[in-house]
Amino acid sequence: MQSKTNEEPSGKRYHTPFFYGFVVLLVGTTLVALEKDVIQAIADITLLKGPVYASFEFLMDSGGILMAIGILLLLWRRYVLKPSYLHSDKWDYSVLALLLAIVLTGFLVEGCRIGLNPENTVSASYAGTAVWAILPYQSNSTALLGLYRVLWFFHMALGMSFIAVLPFTKLKHLFLIPINYVVNPPKTNLERAKLDTPFNIMALEDPDGDSDAEIGNIGIGTINELSWSEKLQFTSCINCGRCENVCPANNAGRRLSPRNVVQKVASGILENPGEEDFLTGSLSAEEMWGCTNCYACVEACPAFIRHVDHFLNFRRHIVNTQFEEDDKITLLSNMERNGNPYGLPSYDRIKWIADAPPDILSEVESPEVLYFIGCSSCYNPRCQEITDAVIGIMNAAKINFCVLGDEERCCGEPAKRIGEEGLFQMIAMQNIELFNSYGTQKILVHCPHCYNMIKHEYRDFGGEYDVVHHTELIRQLLFENRIKPSAKIQEATFSYHDPCNLGRLNGIYNPPREILNTFGAFKELSRNKAHAFCCGGGAGNAFFQVKEKNRIGKLRMDEAIGQDIDVLATACPFCMIMFDDAAGNYAKEMNMPGIKDIAEIVMQHISADR
């Protein structure tokens, strides 16, 4: 758990000495209590003696010093540095001051004890000995004993006060986070990629094919609809602001702050549990629509809160109770009627492929792989270039592949992420029926959003396929020498933007980097892999506008421009759209890196054995 805190440099710097010092003192104090009040009450046994006692004293003194340093660093951070995402109140300062007083009075008590019992002093008690050297009454044992008693009772009173106020301060996380870790263990990449399914249309259908069964409430709209384990997650929040600091929506000036949302729900749980609708009270629909489902908040959270899962449940509640967003209603209608978010006809999906059009699945038998192109790369002119590159690579490698052509429909991801679960499930089942009718087993995609849906979500409805992302296929083709680099690009320096659905959700980090290293010099962006910054196109945000001060894609492009690179590579059509859109905001004379999909880079610089 401490390792999660240490992932952020400031957390490692300021929290680590406090944490380990506190653990040492807690364990040491517990051992003393067990020996004096339990073991010796049963038998005349002393565990802390001789070398063991010397080691114990050394560790306790070291732990106290470490904790005191940690407290001073934490006070410095909150009172002097004041990072924008760190929100402090009087309780934060008070509890740190209380802990510092406990540590300092502990050293004073130890110093008095050493003065009263010099024959039992060990050299390992270096801090206590130093305190004793500066204490008054060194020659007056009666006065020293009185001082010892006053300090001992004061130290004890401070300790009891700390225990009393603990549930009302952020330090309650000492207990809540470990409990939450056990009850709601952090998900792996693949577990995180799979969203929950609140109901299953297939299970609701009766044997006669009717589907009139009651689904009930979908999503979460009130405190009472939260399970106890979900309430535990919210109340485990320590208001550290890490989620807010990494949130692309918050960085772009959108209304959403993951920290604010969690804190408001936690306050409702503790102060006003009941049936009041979140969305007419503490939360707003605008906050929920601002989320890009990038999972940066989940990755950063030291309390292991699953923000995105909760936000999705809030969205489901909005869609099913008070849905009045015209742009999103139009988006969902387009998916239902036209099979794509753009509302364009299906016969336009691949008619733009003029040179060497691929085989259509309905016209061939037993292809090696089905290439599922995806909506953006069928209808967006810039993303169509990615499709051309992927087709060119497969042709160069002599792969027997085909596409669905006019029969291809959206994978359903925008509906799932917006919260229209019923529509997503209908689309998924239609696609599964189509895939299975052709005996499809292996599906290639270059859109991480399609990858995530078909690989993980379709399993709930009987669709189990070998789903491959194009970066995985290209790396394999290079490794097997089925395509070969014509030459390394001597003057080009590449960097790579990790798409959230590919990286944080599916853990695919290495294939794109291995490919780029084959073709030129590679330089990481400052935020990369699990800590990469989102492009802003996820959770349906590529298809509707949210009020913001800056475009999320532009914030990422600012970072890329500062890296002094020639080409910013990505592996997602949504990222391409967002970055292409952001590039229009820069002056023509700026030294902008080129924006290319990995497939385009490879296709430009390969030869093949024909």
Short mmCIF file of N, CA and C in Angstrom, two decimals, residues 34-45:
data_model
loop_
_atom_site.label_atom_id
_atom_site.label_comp_id
_atom_site.label_asym_id
_atom_site.label_seq_id
_atom_site.Cartn_x
_atom_site.Cartn_y
_atom_site.Cartn_z
N LEU A 34 2.11 -5.33 25.52
CA LEU A 34 1.92 -6.78 25.62
C LEU A 34 2.80 -7.37 26.73
N GLU A 35 4.06 -6.92 26.78
CA GLU A 35 4.96 -7.48 27.80
C GLU A 35 4.53 -7.10 29.21
N LYS A 36 4.22 -5.80 29.42
CA LYS A 36 3.92 -5.32 30.77
C LYS A 36 2.53 -5.74 31.25
N ASP A 37 1.56 -5.71 30.35
CA ASP A 37 0.17 -5.88 30.78
C ASP A 37 -0.42 -7.25 30.48
N VAL A 38 0.24 -8.03 29.65
CA VAL A 38 -0.30 -9.35 29.32
C VAL A 38 0.66 -10.45 29.74
N ILE A 39 1.85 -10.45 29.17
CA ILE A 39 2.80 -11.55 29.42
C ILE A 39 3.21 -11.60 30.88
N GLN A 40 3.60 -10.44 31.45
CA GLN A 40 4.07 -10.44 32.84
C GLN A 40 2.93 -10.61 33.83
N ALA A 41 1.69 -10.41 33.39
CA ALA A 41 0.54 -10.70 34.26
C ALA A 41 0.30 -12.20 34.37
N ILE A 42 0.83 -12.95 33.42
CA ILE A 42 0.66 -14.40 33.42
C ILE A 42 1.88 -15.11 34.00
N ALA A 43 3.06 -14.63 33.58
CA ALA A 43 4.30 -15.28 34.03
C ALA A 43 5.40 -14.23 34.15
N ASP A 44 6.38 -14.54 34.99
CA ASP A 44 7.49 -13.62 35.21
C ASP A 44 8.50 -13.76 34.07
N ILE A 45 8.11 -13.22 32.91
CA ILE A 45 8.96 -13.33 31.71
C ILE A 45 9.22 -11.92 31.18
#
